[in-house]
Coordinates of N, CA and C in Angstrom, one line a residue:
M270 N 0.8 -1.2 0.0 CA 0.0 0.0 0.0 C 0.9 1.2 0.0
P271 N 0.7 2.2 -0.9 CA 1.5 3.4 -1.0 C 1.3 4.3 0.3
G272 N 2.4 5.1 0.5 CA 2.3 6.0 1.6 C 1.7 7.3 1.2
K273 N 1.9 8.4 1.9 CA 1.4 9.7 1.6 C 2.5 10.7 1.6
L274 N 2.3 11.8 0.9 CA 3.2 13.0 1.0 C 2.5 14.0 1.8
Y275 N 3.1 14.5 2.9 CA 2.6 15.6 3.8 C 3.4 16.8 3.5
I276 N 2.7 17.9 3.3 CA 3.3 19.2 3.2 C 3.1 19.9 4.5
V277 N 4.1 20.2 5.2 CA 4.0 20.7 6.6 C 4.6 22.1 6.8
P278 N 3.8 23.1 7.0 CA 4.3 24.4 7.2 C 5.0 24.5 8.6
T279 N 6.0 25.3 8.6 CA 6.8 25.5 9.8 C 6.9 27.0 10.2
P280 N 7.1 27.4 11.4 CA 7.1 28.8 11.9 C 8.0 29.7 11.0
V281 N 7.5 30.9 10.7 CA 8.3 31.9 10.1 C 9.1 32.7 11.1
G282 N 8.8 32.5 12.3 CA 9.5 33.3 13.4 C 9.4 32.5 14.7
N283 N 8.4 32.7 15.5 CA 8.2 32.1 16.8 C 8.0 30.6 16.7
L284 N 8.8 29.8 17.3 CA 8.7 28.4 17.2 C 7.4 27.9 17.8
E285 N 6.7 28.7 18.6 CA 5.4 28.3 19.2 C 4.3 28.3 18.2
D286 N 4.6 28.8 17.0 CA 3.5 28.9 16.0 C 3.3 27.5 15.4
M287 N 4.1 26.5 15.7 CA 4.0 25.1 15.2 C 2.6 24.6 15.8
T288 N 1.9 23.9 14.9 CA 0.6 23.3 15.3 C 0.8 21.9 15.9
Y289 N -0.1 21.4 16.7 CA 0.0 20.1 17.3 C 0.0 19.0 16.2
R290 N -0.8 19.3 15.2 CA -0.9 18.3 14.1 C 0.4 18.2 13.3
A291 N 1.0 19.4 13.1 CA 2.3 19.4 12.4 C 3.4 18.6 13.2
V292 N 3.4 18.7 14.5 CA 4.4 18.0 15.3 C 4.1 16.5 15.2
K293 N 2.8 16.1 15.3 CA 2.4 14.7 15.2 C 2.8 14.1 13.9
V294 N 2.5 14.8 12.8 CA 2.9 14.3 11.4 C 4.4 14.1 11.3
L295 N 5.2 15.0 11.8 CA 6.6 14.9 11.6 C 7.2 13.8 12.5
K296 N 6.6 13.6 13.7 CA 7.0 12.5 14.6 C 6.7 11.2 14.0
E297 N 5.6 11.1 13.2 CA 5.2 9.8 12.7 C 5.7 9.5 11.3
A298 N 6.3 10.5 10.6 CA 6.8 10.4 9.3 C 8.0 9.4 9.2
D299 N 8.1 8.6 8.1 CA 9.2 7.8 7.9 C 10.4 8.5 7.4
L300 N 10.2 9.7 6.8 CA 11.2 10.5 6.2 C 10.8 12.0 6.2
I301 N 11.7 12.9 6.6 CA 11.4 14.3 6.5 C 12.3 14.9 5.5
L302 N 11.8 15.6 4.5 CA 12.6 16.3 3.5 C 12.7 17.8 4.0
A303 N 13.9 18.3 4.0 CA 14.1 19.7 4.5 C 14.9 20.5 3.5
E304 N 14.5 21.8 3.4 CA 15.2 22.7 2.5 C 16.7 22.8 2.9
D305 N 16.8 23.0 4.2 CA 18.2 23.1 4.8 C 18.1 22.2 6.1
T306 N 18.8 21.1 6.1 CA 18.7 20.2 7.3 C 19.2 20.8 8.6
R307 N 20.2 21.8 8.4 CA 20.7 22.4 9.7 C 19.6 23.3 10.3
T308 N 18.9 24.1 9.4 CA 17.9 24.9 9.9 C 16.7 24.1 10.5
S309 N 16.3 23.1 9.8 CA 15.2 22.3 10.3 C 15.5 21.5 11.5
S310 N 16.8 21.1 11.7 CA 17.2 20.4 12.9 C 17.0 21.1 14.2
V311 N 17.1 22.5 14.1 CA 16.8 23.3 15.3 C 15.3 23.1 15.7
L312 N 14.4 23.2 14.7 CA 13.0 23.0 15.0 C 12.7 21.6 15.5
L313 N 13.2 20.6 14.8 CA 13.0 19.2 15.1 C 13.5 18.9 16.5
N314 N 14.6 19.4 16.9 CA 15.2 19.1 18.2 C 14.3 19.8 19.3
H315 N 13.8 21.0 19.0 CA 13.0 21.7 19.9 C 11.7 20.9 20.3
Y316 N 11.2 20.1 19.3 CA 10.0 19.3 19.5 C 10.3 17.9 19.7
D317 N 11.5 17.5 19.9 CA 11.9 16.1 20.2 C 11.5 15.2 19.0
I318 N 11.7 15.6 17.8 CA 11.4 14.8 16.6 C 12.7 14.2 16.1
H319 N 12.6 12.9 15.9 CA 13.9 12.2 15.5 C 13.7 11.4 14.2
A320 N 12.8 11.7 13.4 CA 12.6 11.0 12.1 C 13.8 11.3 11.2
K321 N 14.1 10.4 10.3 CA 15.2 10.5 9.3 C 15.0 11.8 8.5
L322 N 16.1 12.5 8.3 CA 16.1 13.8 7.6 C 16.9 13.7 6.4
Q323 N 16.3 14.3 5.3 CA 17.0 14.3 4.0 C 16.9 15.7 3.3
S324 N 18.0 16.1 2.7 CA 18.0 17.4 2.0 C 17.1 17.4 0.7
H325 N 16.3 18.4 0.6 CA 15.4 18.6 -0.6 C 15.3 20.1 -0.9
H326 N 16.0 20.6 -1.8 CA 16.0 22.1 -2.1 C 15.9 22.3 -3.6
K327 N 15.9 23.6 -3.9 CA 15.7 24.0 -5.3 C 16.8 23.5 -6.3
F328 N 18.0 23.2 -5.7 CA 19.1 22.8 -6.6 C 19.1 21.3 -6.9
N329 N 18.3 20.5 -6.0 CA 18.3 19.0 -6.3 C 16.9 18.5 -6.4
E330 N 15.8 19.3 -6.3 CA 14.5 18.7 -6.3 C 14.1 18.0 -7.6
H331 N 14.6 18.4 -8.7 CA 14.3 17.7 -10.0 C 14.9 16.3 -10.0
Q332 N 16.1 16.2 -9.3 CA 16.7 14.9 -9.3 C 16.2 14.0 -8.2
T333 N 15.8 14.5 -7.1 CA 15.3 13.7 -6.0 C 13.8 13.4 -6.0
S334 N 13.0 14.1 -6.7 CA 11.6 13.9 -6.6 C 11.2 12.6 -7.1
A335 N 11.8 12.1 -8.2 CA 11.5 10.8 -8.7 C 11.8 9.7 -7.7
L336 N 12.9 9.8 -7.0 CA 13.3 8.8 -6.0 C 12.4 8.9 -4.8
I337 N 12.0 10.1 -4.4 CA 11.0 10.2 -3.3 C 9.7 9.6 -3.7
K338 N 9.2 9.8 -4.9 CA 8.0 9.2 -5.4 C 8.0 7.7 -5.2
E339 N 9.1 7.1 -5.6 CA 9.2 5.6 -5.5 C 9.2 5.2 -4.1
K340 N 9.8 5.9 -3.2 CA 9.7 5.6 -1.8 C 8.3 5.6 -1.2
I341 N 7.6 6.6 -1.6 CA 6.2 6.7 -1.2 C 5.4 5.6 -1.8
L342 N 5.6 5.3 -3.0 CA 4.8 4.2 -3.6 C 5.1 2.8 -2.9
A343 N 6.4 2.8 -2.4 CA 6.8 1.5 -1.7 C 6.2 1.5 -0.2
G344 N 5.5 2.6 0.2 CA 4.8 2.5 1.5 C 5.3 3.5 2.5
L345 N 6.3 4.3 2.2 CA 6.8 5.3 3.2 C 5.9 6.5 3.2
N346 N 5.7 7.1 4.4 CA 5.1 8.4 4.6 C 6.2 9.4 4.7
V347 N 6.1 10.4 3.8 CA 7.1 11.4 3.7 C 6.5 12.8 4.0
A348 N 7.3 13.6 4.8 CA 6.8 14.9 5.1 C 7.8 15.9 4.5
L349 N 7.3 17.0 3.9 CA 8.2 18.0 3.4 C 8.1 19.3 4.2
V350 N 9.2 19.9 4.6 CA 9.2 21.2 5.2 C 10.2 22.1 4.5
S351 N 10.0 23.4 4.7 CA 11.0 24.4 4.2 C 11.6 25.0 5.4
D352 N 12.5 26.0 5.1 CA 13.2 26.7 6.2 C 12.2 27.4 7.1
A353 N 11.1 27.9 6.5 CA 10.1 28.7 7.2 C 8.9 28.8 6.3
G354 N 7.7 28.7 6.9 CA 6.5 28.9 6.1 C 6.0 27.6 5.5
T355 N 5.2 27.8 4.4 CA 4.5 26.7 3.7 C 5.3 26.3 2.5
P356 N 5.8 25.1 2.4 CA 6.5 24.6 1.2 C 5.7 24.9 -0.1
G357 N 6.4 25.3 -1.1 CA 5.7 25.5 -2.4 C 5.4 27.0 -2.6
I358 N 5.3 27.8 -1.5 CA 5.0 29.2 -1.6 C 6.4 29.9 -1.6
S359 N 6.9 30.2 -2.7 CA 8.3 30.8 -2.8 C 9.3 30.0 -2.2
D360 N 9.1 28.7 -2.1 CA 10.0 27.7 -1.5 C 9.9 26.4 -2.3
P361 N 10.9 25.5 -2.2 CA 10.8 24.2 -2.9 C 9.5 23.5 -2.5
G362 N 9.0 22.7 -3.4 CA 7.8 21.9 -3.1 C 6.9 21.6 -4.2
F363 N 6.7 22.6 -5.1 CA 5.8 22.4 -6.3 C 6.1 21.2 -7.1
F364 N 7.4 21.0 -7.5 CA 7.8 20.0 -8.4 C 7.5 18.6 -7.8
L365 N 7.8 18.4 -6.5 CA 7.5 17.2 -5.8 C 6.0 16.9 -5.7
V366 N 5.3 17.9 -5.4 CA 3.8 17.7 -5.3 C 3.2 17.3 -6.6
R367 N 3.7 18.0 -7.7 CA 3.2 17.7 -9.0 C 3.6 16.2 -9.4
T368 N 4.8 15.8 -9.1 CA 5.3 14.5 -9.4 C 4.4 13.5 -8.7
C369 N 4.1 13.7 -7.5 CA 3.3 12.7 -6.7 C 1.8 12.7 -7.2
A370 N 1.3 13.9 -7.4 CA -0.1 14.0 -7.8 C -0.3 13.3 -9.2
E371 N 0.6 13.4 -10.1 CA 0.5 12.8 -11.4 C 0.6 11.3 -11.3
E372 N 1.2 10.8 -10.2 CA 1.3 9.3 -9.9 C 0.1 8.8 -9.2
G373 N -0.8 9.7 -8.7 CA -2.0 9.3 -8.0 C -1.7 9.2 -6.5
I374 N -0.5 9.7 -6.0 CA -0.2 9.6 -4.6 C -1.0 10.7 -3.8
E375 N -1.5 10.3 -2.7 CA -2.2 11.3 -1.9 C -1.3 12.3 -1.3
V376 N -1.7 13.6 -1.5 CA -0.9 14.7 -0.9 C -1.8 15.4 0.1
Q377 N -1.3 15.5 1.3 CA -2.0 16.2 2.3 C -1.2 17.5 2.7
T378 N -1.8 18.7 2.5 CA -1.1 19.9 2.9 C -1.8 20.4 4.2
L379 N -1.0 20.5 5.3 CA -1.5 21.0 6.5 C -1.6 22.5 6.5
P380 N -2.6 23.1 7.1 CA -2.7 24.6 7.2 C -1.7 25.0 8.2
G381 N -1.2 26.2 8.0 CA -0.2 26.7 9.0 C 0.5 28.0 8.6
P382 N 1.7 28.3 9.1 CA 2.3 29.6 9.0 C 2.7 29.9 7.5
T383 N 2.5 31.2 7.2 CA 3.0 31.8 6.0 C 3.2 33.3 6.2
A384 N 4.1 33.9 5.6 CA 4.4 35.3 5.9 C 3.4 36.2 5.3
C385 N 2.9 35.9 4.1 CA 2.1 36.8 3.4 C 0.7 37.2 4.0
I386 N 0.1 36.2 4.7 CA -1.2 36.5 5.3 C -1.2 37.4 6.4
P387 N -0.3 37.2 7.5 CA -0.2 38.2 8.5 C 0.2 39.6 8.0
A388 N 1.0 39.7 7.0 CA 1.5 40.9 6.4 C 0.3 41.7 5.8
I389 N -0.5 41.0 5.0 CA -1.6 41.7 4.3 C -2.7 42.1 5.3
V390 N -3.0 41.2 6.2 CA -4.1 41.5 7.2 C -3.7 42.7 8.1
S391 N -2.4 42.8 8.5 CA -1.9 43.9 9.3 C -1.7 45.2 8.6
S392 N -1.7 45.1 7.2 CA -1.3 46.3 6.5 C -2.4 47.4 6.5
G393 N -3.6 47.0 6.8 CA -4.7 48.0 6.7 C -5.2 48.3 5.3
L394 N -4.7 47.6 4.3 CA -5.1 47.7 2.9 C -6.1 46.6 2.7
P395 N -7.0 46.7 1.7 CA -8.0 45.7 1.4 C -7.4 44.3 1.3
C396 N -8.0 43.3 2.0 CA -7.4 42.0 1.9 C -8.5 41.0 1.6
D397 N -9.7 41.5 1.1 CA -10.7 40.5 0.7 C -10.4 39.9 -0.7
R398 N -9.6 40.6 -1.5 CA -9.1 40.2 -2.8 C -7.7 40.7 -2.9
F399 N -6.7 39.8 -3.3 CA -5.4 40.2 -3.4 C -4.7 39.3 -4.4
C400 N -3.5 39.7 -5.0 CA -2.7 38.9 -5.8 C -1.3 38.7 -5.2
F401 N -0.9 37.5 -5.2 CA 0.4 37.2 -4.6 C 1.4 37.0 -5.7
E402 N 2.5 37.9 -5.7 CA 3.5 37.8 -6.7 C 4.8 37.2 -6.2
G403 N 5.0 37.1 -4.9 CA 6.2 36.5 -4.4 C 7.4 37.3 -4.7
F404 N 8.5 36.6 -5.0 CA 9.8 37.3 -5.4 C 9.7 37.7 -6.9
L405 N 10.0 38.9 -7.2 CA 10.0 39.3 -8.6 C 11.3 38.9 -9.3
P406 N 11.3 38.7 -10.6 CA 12.6 38.4 -11.3 C 13.6 39.5 -11.0
Q407 N 14.8 39.2 -10.8 CA 15.8 40.2 -10.5 C 16.2 41.0 -11.7
K408 N 16.2 40.4 -12.9 CA 16.6 41.1 -14.1 C 15.6 40.8 -15.2
K409 N 15.7 39.8 -16.0 CA 14.9 39.5 -17.1 C 13.4 39.4 -16.8
G410 N 12.6 40.2 -17.5 CA 11.2 40.1 -17.3 C 10.6 40.9 -16.1
R411 N 11.5 41.5 -15.3 CA 11.0 42.3 -14.1 C 10.2 43.5 -14.5
Q412 N 10.7 44.3 -15.4 CA 10.0 45.6 -15.8 C 8.7 45.3 -16.5
S413 N 8.7 44.3 -17.4 CA 7.5 44.0 -18.1 C 6.4 43.4 -17.2
L414 N 6.8 42.7 -16.2 CA 5.9 42.2 -15.2 C 5.3 43.3 -14.4
L415 N 6.1 44.2 -14.0 CA 5.6 45.4 -13.2 C 4.7 46.2 -14.1
D416 N 5.0 46.4 -15.3 CA 4.1 47.1 -16.2 C 2.7 46.5 -16.3
T417 N 2.7 45.2 -16.3 CA 1.4 44.5 -16.4 C 0.6 44.7 -15.1
L418 N 1.3 45.0 -14.0 CA 0.6 45.1 -12.7 C 0.2 46.6 -12.4
A419 N 0.6 47.5 -13.3 CA 0.4 48.9 -13.0 C -1.1 49.2 -12.8
N420 N -2.0 48.5 -13.5 CA -3.4 48.8 -13.4 C -4.1 47.6 -12.6
E421 N -3.4 46.8 -11.9 CA -4.0 45.7 -11.1 C -4.8 46.3 -10.0
P422 N -6.2 46.0 -9.9 CA -7.0 46.7 -8.9 C -6.9 46.0 -7.5
R423 N -6.4 44.8 -7.5 CA -6.3 44.1 -6.2 C -5.0 44.5 -5.4
T424 N -5.1 44.4 -4.1 CA -3.9 44.6 -3.3 C -2.8 43.6 -3.8
M425 N -1.6 44.0 -3.8 CA -0.5 43.1 -4.3 C 0.5 42.8 -3.2
V426 N 1.0 41.5 -3.2 CA 1.9 41.0 -2.2 C 3.2 40.6 -2.8
F427 N 4.3 41.1 -2.3 CA 5.6 40.8 -2.9 C 6.5 40.4 -1.7
Y428 N 7.4 39.5 -2.0 CA 8.5 39.1 -1.1 C 9.8 39.8 -1.6
E429 N 10.7 40.2 -0.7 CA 11.9 40.9 -1.1 C 13.0 40.7 0.0
S430 N 14.2 40.8 -0.5 CA 15.4 40.8 0.3 C 15.6 42.2 0.9
P431 N 16.1 42.2 2.2 CA 16.3 43.6 2.8 C 17.4 44.3 2.0
Y432 N 18.3 43.6 1.3 CA 19.3 44.3 0.5 C 18.8 45.0 -0.7
R433 N 17.7 44.5 -1.2 CA 17.1 45.1 -2.5 C 15.8 46.0 -2.2
L434 N 15.5 46.1 -0.9 CA 14.2 46.7 -0.6 C 14.1 48.1 -1.1
V435 N 15.1 49.0 -0.8 CA 15.0 50.4 -1.2 C 14.9 50.5 -2.7
K436 N 15.7 49.8 -3.5 CA 15.7 49.8 -4.9 C 14.3 49.4 -5.5
T437 N 13.7 48.3 -4.8 CA 12.4 47.8 -5.3 C 11.3 48.9 -5.0
L438 N 11.4 49.5 -3.8 CA 10.4 50.5 -3.5 C 10.5 51.7 -4.5
E439 N 11.7 52.1 -4.8 CA 11.9 53.2 -5.8 C 11.3 52.8 -7.1
Q440 N 11.5 51.5 -7.5 CA 11.0 51.1 -8.8 C 9.5 51.0 -8.8
F441 N 8.9 50.6 -7.7 CA 7.5 50.5 -7.5 C 6.9 51.9 -7.6
A442 N 7.6 52.9 -7.0 CA 7.1 54.3 -7.0 C 7.1 54.8 -8.5
E443 N 8.0 54.4 -9.3 CA 8.0 54.8 -10.7 C 6.9 54.2 -11.5
V444 N 6.6 53.0 -11.2 CA 5.6 52.2 -12.0 C 4.2 52.5 -11.5
F445 N 4.0 52.4 -10.2 CA 2.7 52.5 -9.6 C 2.3 53.9 -9.2
G446 N 3.3 54.8 -9.1 CA 3.1 56.1 -8.6 C 3.6 56.3 -7.2
P447 N 4.3 57.5 -7.0 CA 4.9 57.7 -5.7 C 3.9 57.8 -4.5
D448 N 2.6 58.1 -4.8 CA 1.7 58.3 -3.7 C 0.8 57.0 -3.4
R449 N 1.1 55.9 -4.1 CA 0.4 54.7 -3.9 C 0.7 54.2 -2.5
E450 N -0.4 53.8 -1.8 CA -0.2 53.3 -0.4 C 0.5 51.9 -0.4
C451 N 1.3 51.7 0.7 CA 2.0 50.4 0.9 C 2.2 50.2 2.3
S452 N 2.6 48.9 2.6 CA 3.0 48.6 4.0 C 4.2 47.6 3.8
V453 N 5.2 47.8 4.6 CA 6.4 47.0 4.5 C 6.4 46.2 5.9
A454 N 6.2 44.9 5.8 CA 6.2 44.0 7.0 C 7.6 43.4 7.1
R455 N 8.1 43.4 8.3 CA 9.5 42.9 8.5 C 9.5 42.0 9.7
E456 N 10.2 40.9 9.6 CA 10.4 40.0 10.7 C 9.0 39.5 11.3
I457 N 8.1 39.0 10.5 CA 6.8 38.5 10.9 C 7.0 37.4 12.0
S458 N 6.3 37.6 13.1 CA 6.2 36.6 14.2 C 7.5 36.5 15.0
K459 N 8.4 37.5 14.8 CA 9.7 37.5 15.5 C 9.7 38.6 16.5
L460 N 10.7 38.7 17.3 CA 10.8 39.6 18.4 C 10.7 41.1 17.9
H461 N 11.4 41.4 16.8 CA 11.4 42.7 16.3 C 10.5 42.9 15.1
E462 N 9.3 42.3 15.1 CA 8.3 42.5 14.0 C 8.0 43.9 13.9
E463 N 7.8 44.3 12.6 CA 7.6 45.7 12.3 C 6.7 45.9 11.1
H464 N 5.7 46.8 11.1 CA 4.9 47.1 9.9 C 5.0 48.6 9.7
H465 N 5.6 49.0 8.6 CA 5.8 50.4 8.3 C 4.8 50.7 7.2
R466 N 3.7 51.5 7.5 CA 2.7 51.9 6.6 C 3.0 53.3 6.0
D467 N 3.0 53.5 4.7 CA 3.4 54.7 4.1 C 3.0 54.7 2.6
T468 N 3.4 55.8 1.9 CA 3.3 55.7 0.5 C 4.6 55.1 0.0
L469 N 4.6 54.7 -1.3 CA 5.8 54.0 -1.9 C 7.1 55.0 -1.8
S470 N 6.9 56.2 -2.1 CA 8.0 57.1 -2.0 C 8.4 57.4 -0.6
G471 N 7.4 57.5 0.3 CA 7.8 57.7 1.7 C 8.5 56.5 2.3
A472 N 8.0 55.3 1.9 CA 8.7 54.1 2.5 C 10.1 54.0 2.0
A473 N 10.3 54.3 0.7 CA 11.7 54.3 0.1 C 12.6 55.2 0.9
A474 N 12.1 56.4 1.2 CA 12.9 57.4 1.9 C 13.2 56.9 3.3
W475 N 12.2 56.3 4.0 CA 12.3 55.8 5.3 C 13.4 54.8 5.4
Y476 N 13.4 53.8 4.5 CA 14.4 52.7 4.5 C 15.8 53.1 4.0
R477 N 15.8 54.3 3.3 CA 17.2 54.8 3.0 C 17.9 55.3 4.3
E478 N 17.1 55.7 5.2 CA 17.6 56.2 6.5 C 17.6 55.2 7.6
H479 N 16.8 54.1 7.4 CA 16.8 53.1 8.4 C 17.0 51.7 7.7
E480 N 18.2 51.2 7.9 CA 18.6 50.0 7.2 C 17.7 48.8 7.6
P481 N 17.1 48.2 6.6 CA 16.2 47.1 6.9 C 17.0 45.8 7.1
K482 N 16.4 45.0 8.0 CA 17.0 43.7 8.3 C 15.9 42.6 8.3
G483 N 16.2 41.4 8.1 CA 15.3 40.3 8.2 C 14.4 40.1 7.0
E484 N 13.4 39.2 7.1 CA 12.6 38.8 6.0 C 11.6 40.0 5.7
I485 N 11.3 40.3 4.4 CA 10.5 41.4 4.1 C 9.3 41.0 3.2
V486 N 8.1 41.5 3.6 CA 6.9 41.4 2.7 C 6.4 42.8 2.4
I487 N 6.2 43.1 1.1 CA 5.8 44.4 0.7 C 4.3 44.3 0.3
I488 N 3.4 45.1 0.8 CA 2.0 45.1 0.4 C 1.8 46.4 -0.3
V489 N 1.2 46.3 -1.5 CA 1.0 47.6 -2.3 C -0.5 47.6 -2.6
A490 N -1.1 48.8 -2.4 CA -2.5 49.0 -2.7 C -2.7 48.8 -4.2
G491 N -3.9 48.3 -4.6 CA -4.2 48.2 -6.0 C -4.5 49.5 -6.6
A492 N -4.5 49.5 -7.9 CA -4.8 50.8 -8.7 C -6.2 51.3 -8.4
P493 N -6.3 52.6 -8.2 CA -7.7 53.1 -8.0 C -8.5 52.9 -9.3
Q494 N -9.8 52.5 -9.1 CA -10.7 52.2 -10.2 C -11.5 53.4 -10.5
K495 N -11.6 53.7 -11.8 CA -12.4 54.8 -12.3 C -13.8 54.4 -12.4
E496 N -14.7 55.3 -12.0 CA -16.1 55.0 -12.0 C -16.7 55.0 -13.4
K497 N -17.4 53.9 -13.7 CA -17.9 53.8 -15.1 C -19.1 54.8 -15.2
K498 N -19.3 55.3 -16.5 CA -20.4 56.2 -16.7 C -21.8 55.6 -16.3
N499 N -22.0 54.4 -16.6 CA -23.3 53.8 -16.2 C -23.1 52.9 -15.0
G500 N -22.1 53.1 -14.2 CA -21.8 52.3 -13.0 C -22.6 52.8 -11.8
P501 N -22.0 52.6 -10.6 CA -22.7 53.0 -9.4 C -23.1 54.4 -9.3
H502 N -24.2 54.7 -8.7 CA -24.6 56.1 -8.5 C -25.2 56.3 -7.1
K503 N -25.3 57.4 -6.7 CA -25.8 57.7 -5.3 C -27.3 57.8 -5.3
N504 N -27.9 57.1 -4.3 CA -29.3 57.3 -4.0 C -29.5 58.6 -3.3
K505 N -30.5 59.4 -3.8 CA -30.6 60.7 -3.3 C -31.2 60.7 -1.9
Y506 N -31.8 59.6 -1.5 CA -32.4 59.5 -0.2 C -31.5 59.0 0.9
K507 N -30.6 58.1 0.5 CA -29.7 57.5 1.4 C -28.2 57.6 0.9
D508 N -27.3 57.7 1.7 CA -25.9 57.7 1.3 C -25.4 56.3 1.1
I509 N -26.0 55.6 0.1 CA -25.5 54.3 -0.2 C -25.3 54.2 -1.7
E510 N -24.6 53.2 -2.2 CA -24.4 53.1 -3.6 C -25.4 52.1 -4.1
C511 N -25.9 52.4 -5.3 CA -26.9 51.5 -5.9 C -26.3 51.1 -7.3
Q512 N -26.6 49.9 -7.7 CA -26.1 49.4 -9.0 C -27.2 49.4 -10.0
D513 N -26.9 50.0 -11.2 CA -27.8 50.0 -12.3 C -28.1 48.5 -12.8
E514 N -29.3 48.2 -13.1 CA -29.6 46.9 -13.6 C -29.4 46.9 -15.1

């Protein structure tokens, strides 16, 4: 009987963000795949987890996924973790999940930590609809992608390195406009967690004077939508919007 592949989110900061179910799955797994075994060992030791650990990262996932698939088909239960957050979200995981899914292997993804959700909820910007862009290309395709997002009406979520933060905010200000609202979340769930709410130009100026450190999530307001000629209009009796039929 084949085993299962478990996708297990791990804390992005505070180790206490680990769920009871995540600990149970990792303790019972026959094999744990880790983006960096040294980083994951700290978490596993903290929770007294002693399952076999194997490296699985973006540089070897194409080579190891087929072997992992065979182990699962042979009956092993395998758990995948990344350094922090949910595997597959700007972290290794997608290729292995697709390989297993195509083989008919059951994939169970546990709910749990990810940096983008706390960042967007804390931003004060609309979070009922948003688009997640993750890390932008550093060179090829970067400008063209930003140009396509210039009129995106939904709140946008980006991941960025602290070393490129100022340059990225300056580029955003050029493409989206210097007065577009944003929030820069830093060190989510850690001791020095910070949310700097500002305009794009203001945030760029702030971080030119205050060197950023740690993991960064940038939340950018969507493009303002122009009212259509036959769109919403005001009811003269009540201050509510009515929609033409």
